[in-house]
Short mmCIF file of C-alpha atoms in Angstrom, two decimals:
data_model
loop_
_atom_site.label_atom_id
_atom_site.label_comp_id
_atom_site.label_asym_id
_atom_site.label_seq_id
_atom_site.Cartn_x
_atom_site.Cartn_y
_atom_site.Cartn_z
CA MET A 12 77.99 89.03 102.01
CA ASP A 13 75.05 89.57 99.70
CA ARG A 14 71.61 88.94 101.12
CA ARG A 15 68.46 87.98 99.28
CA SER A 16 65.38 87.34 101.38
CA PHE A 17 62.47 85.61 99.72
CA LEU A 18 59.05 85.60 101.31
CA THR A 19 57.10 82.96 99.48
CA VAL A 20 53.53 81.86 100.03
CA ALA A 21 51.97 78.90 98.24
CA GLY A 22 48.37 77.85 98.13
CA SER A 23 45.12 78.36 96.34
CA ALA A 24 41.44 77.57 96.67
CA ALA A 25 41.78 75.19 93.74
CA THR A 26 44.13 72.90 95.66
CA GLY A 27 42.30 73.26 98.93
CA SER A 28 45.32 74.75 100.68
CA LEU A 29 45.18 77.87 102.77
CA MET A 30 46.97 81.16 102.20
CA LEU A 31 48.70 82.24 105.40
CA PRO A 32 48.02 85.80 106.52
CA ARG A 33 50.79 88.26 105.72
CA PHE A 34 51.32 89.20 109.36
CA ALA A 35 51.79 85.52 110.29
CA ILE A 36 54.44 85.07 107.63
CA ALA A 37 56.20 88.26 108.59
CA GLN A 38 56.44 87.21 112.25
CA ALA A 39 57.69 83.67 111.48
CA ARG A 40 61.42 83.16 112.00
CA PRO A 41 63.05 82.76 108.56
CA PHE A 42 64.98 79.68 107.53
CA SER A 43 68.46 80.98 106.65
CA TYR A 44 70.34 79.35 103.78
CA TYR A 45 73.87 80.34 102.71
CA SER A 46 75.17 79.62 99.22
CA VAL A 47 78.98 79.67 98.91
CA ASN A 48 80.29 80.23 95.40
CA ALA A 49 82.52 82.42 93.25
CA PHE A 50 80.24 85.34 92.51
CA SER A 51 83.23 87.39 91.34
CA GLY A 52 86.64 86.66 89.82
CA ASN A 53 87.64 84.05 87.24
CA PHE A 54 84.87 81.63 88.19
CA ALA A 55 82.05 84.16 88.47
CA THR A 56 80.04 82.35 85.79
CA SER A 57 79.49 79.49 88.23
CA GLY A 58 78.20 81.94 90.83
CA LYS A 59 75.90 83.64 88.35
CA TYR A 60 74.07 80.43 87.45
CA SER A 61 74.30 79.08 91.00
CA ASP A 62 72.31 82.10 92.17
CA LEU A 63 69.58 81.48 89.58
CA GLY A 64 69.29 77.87 90.70
CA VAL A 65 68.80 78.75 94.37
CA ARG A 66 66.26 81.41 93.46
CA ALA A 67 64.33 78.84 91.41
CA ALA A 68 64.45 76.42 94.36
CA VAL A 69 63.00 79.05 96.70
CA THR A 70 60.25 79.80 94.20
CA ALA A 71 59.45 76.12 93.62
CA PHE A 72 59.44 75.22 97.33
CA GLY A 73 56.96 78.02 97.97
CA ASN A 74 55.72 78.10 101.55
CA GLY A 75 56.74 74.51 102.16
CA LEU A 76 58.45 75.50 105.39
CA GLY A 77 55.53 77.68 106.51
CA ARG A 78 57.83 80.69 106.77
CA PRO A 79 60.21 82.79 104.68
CA ILE A 80 63.48 81.46 103.32
CA ASP A 81 66.31 83.92 103.94
CA TYR A 82 68.77 83.21 101.14
CA ARG A 83 72.25 84.74 101.46
CA LYS A 84 75.25 84.57 99.14
CA ILE A 85 78.86 84.21 100.28
CA ASP A 86 81.33 85.21 97.56
CA SER A 87 84.37 82.95 97.74
CA GLU A 88 86.01 84.80 94.84
CA GLY A 89 87.30 81.37 93.75
CA ASN A 90 89.78 81.38 96.65
CA PRO A 91 89.64 78.70 99.41
CA ALA A 92 91.20 80.98 102.04
CA ILE A 93 88.64 83.71 101.36
CA ALA A 94 85.85 81.13 101.40
CA VAL A 95 86.95 79.84 104.81
CA ARG A 96 87.22 83.34 106.28
CA LYS A 97 83.77 84.39 105.06
CA VAL A 98 82.14 81.15 106.18
CA GLN A 99 83.72 81.53 109.63
CA GLN A 100 82.43 85.10 109.73
CA ALA A 101 78.90 83.97 108.85
CA ILE A 102 79.04 81.27 111.53
CA ASP A 103 80.40 83.60 114.23
CA GLN A 104 78.39 86.73 113.45
CA ASP A 105 75.16 85.43 111.94
CA LYS A 106 74.99 81.97 113.58
CA ALA A 107 74.82 80.50 110.08
CA ARG A 108 74.22 76.75 110.06
CA HIS A 109 72.77 75.75 106.67
CA PHE A 110 75.14 75.89 103.69
CA GLY A 111 75.17 74.79 100.06
CA SER A 112 77.14 75.00 96.78
CA ALA A 113 80.87 75.65 96.01
CA ALA A 114 82.11 75.19 92.45
CA LEU A 115 85.71 74.26 93.29
CA SER A 116 86.80 71.12 95.13
CA ASN A 117 89.52 72.90 97.10
CA GLU A 118 86.97 75.41 98.38
CA ALA A 119 84.50 72.72 99.41
CA LEU A 120 87.18 70.65 101.14
CA ALA A 121 88.25 73.72 103.12
CA ILE A 122 84.84 75.02 104.19
CA MET A 123 83.31 71.63 104.98
CA LYS A 124 85.75 71.29 107.87
CA GLU A 125 84.69 74.66 109.32
CA ILE A 126 81.00 73.84 108.95
CA ASP A 127 81.52 70.49 110.66
CA LYS A 128 83.37 72.15 113.55
CA SER A 129 80.35 74.39 114.11
CA LYS A 130 77.94 71.41 113.88
CA GLY A 131 76.26 72.87 110.79
CA VAL A 132 75.05 71.08 107.64
CA TYR A 133 76.42 71.45 104.13
CA ILE A 134 75.45 70.03 100.71
CA THR A 135 77.85 70.46 97.80
CA TYR A 136 78.36 69.03 94.30
CA VAL A 137 82.12 69.30 93.67
CA GLY A 138 84.03 66.39 92.20
CA ALA A 139 87.00 65.48 94.41
CA ASP A 140 86.62 61.93 95.75
CA GLU A 141 87.88 63.07 99.16
CA VAL A 142 84.64 64.94 99.95
CA THR A 143 82.80 61.68 100.54
CA GLY A 144 86.02 59.70 100.89
CA LYS A 145 88.87 60.14 103.36
CA ASP A 146 87.87 63.70 104.32
CA CYS A 147 84.15 62.98 104.80
CA ASN A 148 82.39 64.28 107.89
CA ARG A 149 79.00 64.09 109.54
CA SER A 150 77.93 67.57 108.39
CA THR A 151 78.71 67.24 104.66
CA PHE A 152 76.68 65.71 101.83
CA ARG A 153 77.33 65.63 98.10
CA TRP A 154 74.93 65.71 95.16
CA GLY A 155 76.77 64.92 91.97
CA LEU A 156 78.97 61.92 91.31
CA PRO A 157 82.65 62.34 92.22
CA THR A 158 85.54 61.82 89.82
CA TYR A 159 85.45 58.03 90.24
CA GLY A 160 81.90 57.92 88.88
CA ALA A 161 82.61 60.40 86.10
CA VAL A 162 85.66 58.56 84.79
CA ASN A 163 84.02 55.14 84.92
CA THR A 164 80.77 56.33 83.32
CA VAL A 165 82.59 58.01 80.44
CA MET A 166 85.66 55.88 79.74
CA ARG A 167 84.46 52.31 80.18
CA PRO A 168 81.66 52.29 77.57
CA LEU A 169 83.75 54.24 75.06
CA ILE A 170 86.66 51.83 75.42
CA GLN A 171 84.29 48.90 74.96
CA GLN A 172 82.68 50.47 71.88
CA ASN A 173 86.01 51.46 70.29
CA PRO A 174 88.28 48.40 70.31
CA LYS A 175 90.71 50.14 67.94
CA TRP A 176 91.66 52.57 70.70
CA LYS A 177 94.98 51.34 72.05
CA LYS A 178 96.84 54.45 73.21
CA VAL A 179 95.70 57.36 75.38
CA TYR A 180 97.20 60.79 76.05
CA THR A 181 95.89 62.90 78.92
CA ILE A 182 95.96 66.62 79.70
CA THR A 183 95.36 67.27 83.37
CA GLY A 184 94.76 70.26 85.62
CA GLN A 185 97.41 70.20 88.35
CA TYR A 186 95.11 70.70 91.34
CA VAL A 187 93.06 68.47 93.64
CA PHE A 188 90.27 67.83 91.15
CA GLY A 189 92.54 67.13 88.19
CA GLU A 190 94.69 64.72 90.19
CA ALA A 191 91.57 62.81 91.24
CA LEU A 192 90.44 62.51 87.61
CA LEU A 193 93.88 61.32 86.51
CA ARG A 194 94.15 58.76 89.31
CA ASN A 195 90.82 57.20 88.34
CA ALA A 196 91.57 57.39 84.59
CA LYS A 197 94.86 55.54 85.10
CA ALA A 198 93.04 52.81 87.01
CA VAL A 199 90.56 52.33 84.16
CA MET A 200 93.33 52.33 81.53
CA GLN A 201 95.32 49.76 83.46
CA GLU A 202 92.31 47.48 83.88
CA THR A 203 91.28 47.74 80.22
CA LYS A 204 94.85 47.29 78.94
CA LEU A 205 95.09 50.70 77.26
CA GLU A 206 98.56 52.21 77.01
CA HIS A 207 98.91 55.61 78.69
CA VAL A 208 101.50 57.16 76.38
CA GLY A 209 101.80 60.49 78.18
CA ASN A 210 100.33 63.25 80.31
CA SER A 211 100.71 67.01 80.38
CA TYR A 212 99.96 68.94 83.56
CA HIS A 213 98.81 72.55 83.49
CA SER A 214 98.06 75.15 86.16
CA LEU A 215 94.63 76.54 86.98
CA ALA A 216 95.72 79.86 85.43
CA GLU A 217 96.91 78.33 82.13
CA LYS A 218 95.47 79.77 78.91
CA GLU A 219 97.93 78.59 76.27
CA PHE A 220 97.61 74.88 75.45
CA SER A 221 99.35 74.63 72.10
CA GLY A 222 102.42 72.93 73.58
CA TYR A 223 100.32 70.32 75.38
CA LEU A 224 98.24 69.67 72.26
CA GLY A 225 101.40 69.31 70.20
CA ASN A 226 102.62 66.69 72.69
CA ALA A 227 99.34 64.82 72.35
CA MET A 228 99.43 64.89 68.56
CA GLY A 229 103.01 63.68 68.48
CA SER A 230 102.42 60.86 70.96
CA GLY A 231 100.72 58.44 68.58
CA ALA A 232 97.66 58.33 70.79
CA ASP A 233 94.29 57.24 69.44
CA VAL A 234 92.40 59.35 71.95
CA LEU A 235 92.97 62.48 74.00
CA VAL A 236 91.32 62.39 77.44
CA VAL A 237 90.84 65.86 78.93
CA LEU A 238 90.97 65.97 82.73
CA ASN A 239 90.31 69.56 83.72
CA PHE A 240 87.43 71.96 84.22
CA GLY A 241 85.80 75.26 83.36
CA ALA A 242 87.77 77.96 81.55
CA ASN A 243 90.73 75.60 81.14
CA THR A 244 88.53 73.19 79.18
CA LEU A 245 87.16 75.98 77.00
CA ASP A 246 90.61 77.30 76.11
CA LEU A 247 91.99 73.82 75.45
CA LEU A 248 89.12 72.75 73.17
CA ARG A 249 89.15 76.00 71.18
CA GLN A 250 92.85 75.54 70.51
CA ALA A 251 92.36 71.85 69.74
CA ALA A 252 89.85 72.83 67.04
CA THR A 253 92.37 75.28 65.56
CA PHE A 254 94.97 72.49 65.47
CA GLY A 255 92.52 70.15 63.73
CA LEU A 256 93.11 67.67 66.53
CA LYS A 257 89.74 65.88 66.39
CA GLN A 258 90.48 64.91 62.78
CA ARG A 259 93.52 63.00 64.05
CA MET A 260 92.26 61.44 67.28
CA ALA A 261 89.12 61.06 69.39
CA VAL A 262 88.57 63.68 72.10
CA VAL A 263 87.00 62.72 75.43
CA VAL A 264 86.21 65.37 78.07
CA VAL A 265 85.43 63.49 81.27
CA TRP A 266 83.99 66.43 83.22
CA PHE A 267 82.09 69.11 81.30
CA SER A 268 79.79 71.62 82.93
CA GLY A 269 77.20 71.43 80.17
CA LEU A 270 75.04 73.92 78.33
CA ASP A 271 77.01 77.06 79.14
CA THR A 272 80.24 75.54 77.85
CA PHE A 273 78.57 74.11 74.73
CA GLN A 274 77.22 77.60 74.02
CA ALA A 275 80.61 79.19 74.57
CA LEU A 276 82.35 76.78 72.19
CA GLY A 277 79.70 76.24 69.51
CA ALA A 278 78.78 73.07 67.65
CA ASP A 279 81.63 73.44 65.14
CA VAL A 280 84.06 72.77 68.01
CA THR A 281 82.10 70.18 70.02
CA ASP A 282 80.73 68.10 67.12
CA GLY A 283 81.90 64.50 67.46
CA MET A 284 83.60 64.97 70.83
CA TYR A 285 82.53 62.96 73.89
CA PHE A 286 81.59 64.62 77.18
CA GLY A 287 80.68 63.60 80.70
CA LEU A 288 77.86 65.58 82.32
CA GLN A 289 76.18 65.66 85.72
CA TYR A 290 73.06 67.16 84.17
CA TRP A 291 71.37 67.94 80.86
CA HIS A 292 68.25 70.07 80.52
CA THR A 293 66.33 67.57 78.35
CA LEU A 294 66.35 64.75 80.92
CA ASP A 295 62.94 63.09 80.82
CA THR A 296 62.23 62.86 84.55
CA PRO A 297 59.30 64.34 86.53
CA ALA A 298 61.58 66.37 88.80
CA ASN A 299 63.56 67.81 85.89
CA LYS A 300 60.42 68.72 83.98
CA ASP A 301 59.14 70.61 87.05
CA PHE A 302 62.50 72.33 87.48
CA VAL A 303 62.78 73.38 83.83
CA ARG A 304 59.21 74.71 83.91
CA VAL A 305 59.90 76.84 87.00
CA TYR A 306 63.34 77.95 85.78
CA LYS A 307 62.20 78.95 82.30
CA GLY A 308 59.20 80.70 83.81
CA GLU A 309 61.54 82.79 85.96
CA PHE A 310 64.51 83.33 83.67
CA LYS A 311 63.28 82.62 80.09
CA GLU A 312 66.11 80.22 79.22
CA ASN A 313 67.17 76.61 79.70
CA PRO A 314 69.06 75.86 82.92
CA ARG A 315 72.80 75.29 83.04
CA PHE A 316 74.55 72.74 85.26
CA TYR A 317 75.27 75.16 88.10
CA SER A 318 71.63 76.26 88.20
CA ALA A 319 70.46 72.64 88.27
CA ALA A 320 72.97 71.58 90.92
CA ASP A 321 72.18 74.48 93.22
CA TYR A 322 68.47 74.00 92.70
CA GLN A 323 68.82 70.37 93.75
CA VAL A 324 71.02 70.92 96.81
CA ALA A 325 68.88 73.81 98.07
CA THR A 326 65.72 71.77 97.55
CA LEU A 327 67.28 68.86 99.46
CA MET A 328 68.08 71.21 102.35
CA PHE A 329 64.61 72.78 102.46
CA ASP A 330 62.88 69.39 102.19
CA ALA A 331 65.04 67.86 104.94
CA ALA A 332 64.23 70.75 107.28
CA LYS A 333 60.54 70.28 106.53
CA ARG A 334 60.63 66.53 107.13
CA ALA A 335 62.69 66.99 110.29
CA GLY A 336 60.36 69.68 111.57
CA SER A 337 63.42 71.51 112.81
CA ASP A 338 66.18 73.94 111.86
CA GLU A 339 68.69 72.02 113.95
CA PRO A 340 71.49 70.69 111.75
CA ALA A 341 71.59 67.38 113.61
CA ALA A 342 67.92 66.78 112.80
CA ILE A 343 68.45 67.80 109.15
CA VAL A 344 71.47 65.48 108.87
CA LYS A 345 69.36 62.62 110.19
CA ALA A 346 66.59 63.43 107.69
CA LEU A 347 69.08 63.42 104.80
CA GLU A 348 70.87 60.17 105.65
CA GLY A 349 69.43 57.29 103.65
CA HIS A 350 66.79 59.51 102.03
CA SER A 351 65.39 58.39 98.65
CA TYR A 352 63.64 60.87 96.40
CA GLN A 353 62.79 61.81 92.83
CA GLY A 354 65.74 63.96 91.75
CA LEU A 355 66.66 65.75 88.55
CA THR A 356 68.31 62.64 87.09
CA GLY A 357 65.60 60.22 88.24
CA ASP A 358 65.56 58.03 91.36
CA GLU A 359 68.27 59.34 93.70
CA GLN A 360 69.36 58.13 97.14
CA ILE A 361 71.68 59.52 99.81
CA ARG A 362 74.00 56.80 101.07
CA PRO A 363 74.06 56.92 104.89
CA PHE A 364 77.62 55.64 105.33
CA ASP A 365 79.35 58.42 103.32
CA HIS A 366 76.61 61.01 102.54
CA GLN A 367 77.12 60.55 98.79
CA VAL A 368 74.07 60.84 96.54
CA SER A 369 73.61 57.95 94.13
CA LYS A 370 72.49 59.56 90.87
CA ASN A 371 73.05 59.22 87.15
CA TYR A 372 76.09 60.66 85.39
CA LEU A 373 75.74 61.12 81.63
CA LEU A 374 77.89 60.31 78.61
CA VAL A 375 76.99 62.50 75.62
CA ARG A 376 78.34 63.18 72.13
CA GLY A 377 78.41 66.59 70.49
CA LYS A 378 76.02 66.99 67.56
CA LYS A 379 76.63 68.53 64.17
CA LYS A 380 75.20 72.02 63.84
CA ALA A 381 72.92 70.90 61.00
CA ALA A 382 71.43 68.18 63.23
CA MET A 383 70.48 70.50 66.11
CA LYS A 384 66.71 70.69 66.61
CA ASP A 385 66.91 73.96 68.55
CA ALA A 386 69.50 76.49 69.71
CA ASP A 387 70.43 74.42 72.78
CA ASP A 388 70.37 70.94 71.21
CA TYR A 389 74.13 70.44 71.29
CA ALA A 390 74.40 66.80 72.31
CA ASP A 391 72.88 63.33 72.26
CA ILE A 392 72.81 61.30 75.47
CA LEU A 393 74.54 57.98 74.75
CA SER A 394 74.34 56.32 78.17
CA SER A 395 74.36 56.95 81.90
CA SER A 396 75.43 55.20 85.08
CA ARG A 397 75.81 55.82 88.78
CA ALA A 398 79.23 54.24 89.34
CA LEU A 399 80.23 54.72 92.96
CA ILE A 400 82.93 53.32 95.20
CA PRO A 401 81.30 50.51 97.24
CA GLN A 402 81.18 50.79 101.01
CA ALA A 403 83.73 48.01 101.47
CA GLU A 404 86.29 50.03 99.49
CA SER A 405 85.37 53.50 100.77
CA ASP A 406 87.86 55.62 102.72
CA CYS A 407 84.99 57.39 104.49
CA LYS A 408 84.77 56.63 108.20
CA LEU A 409 82.01 58.76 109.67
CA VAL A 410 82.28 59.13 113.44
#
């Protein structure tokens, strides 16, 4: 376990606030916050930017809690079993109670059960519907729309705007998250009368997609819908560009992490493709402007999705503890339930019945390189929505 302790003090004569004496801060009991992510292994990129986001949150929150924030990292290594073991260790040995992050749905689904058993509190942003669906629990909250919201936000407007699309081929990651995307995509296709002409499954470790792309090109589909994540998406889209696939059919990537993946692929690959995003750094909201200012001040670059997501979930945790006036998870849970606030994507609310945040999910289109206004101007935002499963249809039964 890697430990980073931040002692932050906010205040100035100009604002009329008081600077706490150093000895008072030093003697105050820190608020401990544990971020669980893959800081090594195949998904270490998520951990790298996750860390920057939490650090920006600590900086931005300043002395809002009136005491230091003790930020610690738990390296899941991208493995649910390792994540569970290390979280259990933190709970047993360090009395850890406040947790955030996790880039992979299977990790979050595993550790949220352990955190709930210990009566802790956990805020994540993974995509599997089950997190705030059938596997929901009192301790767990989610910022970030699940797969249901992503699929509906991306596919419905594109289908409406492209009446010539009749046939769809899908390529799907064969794991919890991919299955959830496919299930929701099939529901949308059935309702909108699109023909699903085929699907190719691939493993999390897959790197060679030529066979799957060949199947898509030979299927007669008008559009390829990509239902995977991370390195799998990068490898697939690079190979799709080599095949000249986007000259033969539209390409829709329902779940894309954002700036880091655009940078890795380049505009020559992403130009003209459609992507679903939880976050984009140019969002014109007060909270995002504040975040980008702090982040760029600290790290001299625009924030990626993982940085934004971890900034938001850490800020939610710190703010809830402040409003509750307590470190007790039960009090923090109560402060989070039903809370409305100005989030990165605008007005955001935490639904009390399933602990799901209602926020905007974005549909964007990749820009031509010649049209980019700056080095990070890879996409235009076409629309957004906050499609969520209504309470009457939810599988979440909090007890």
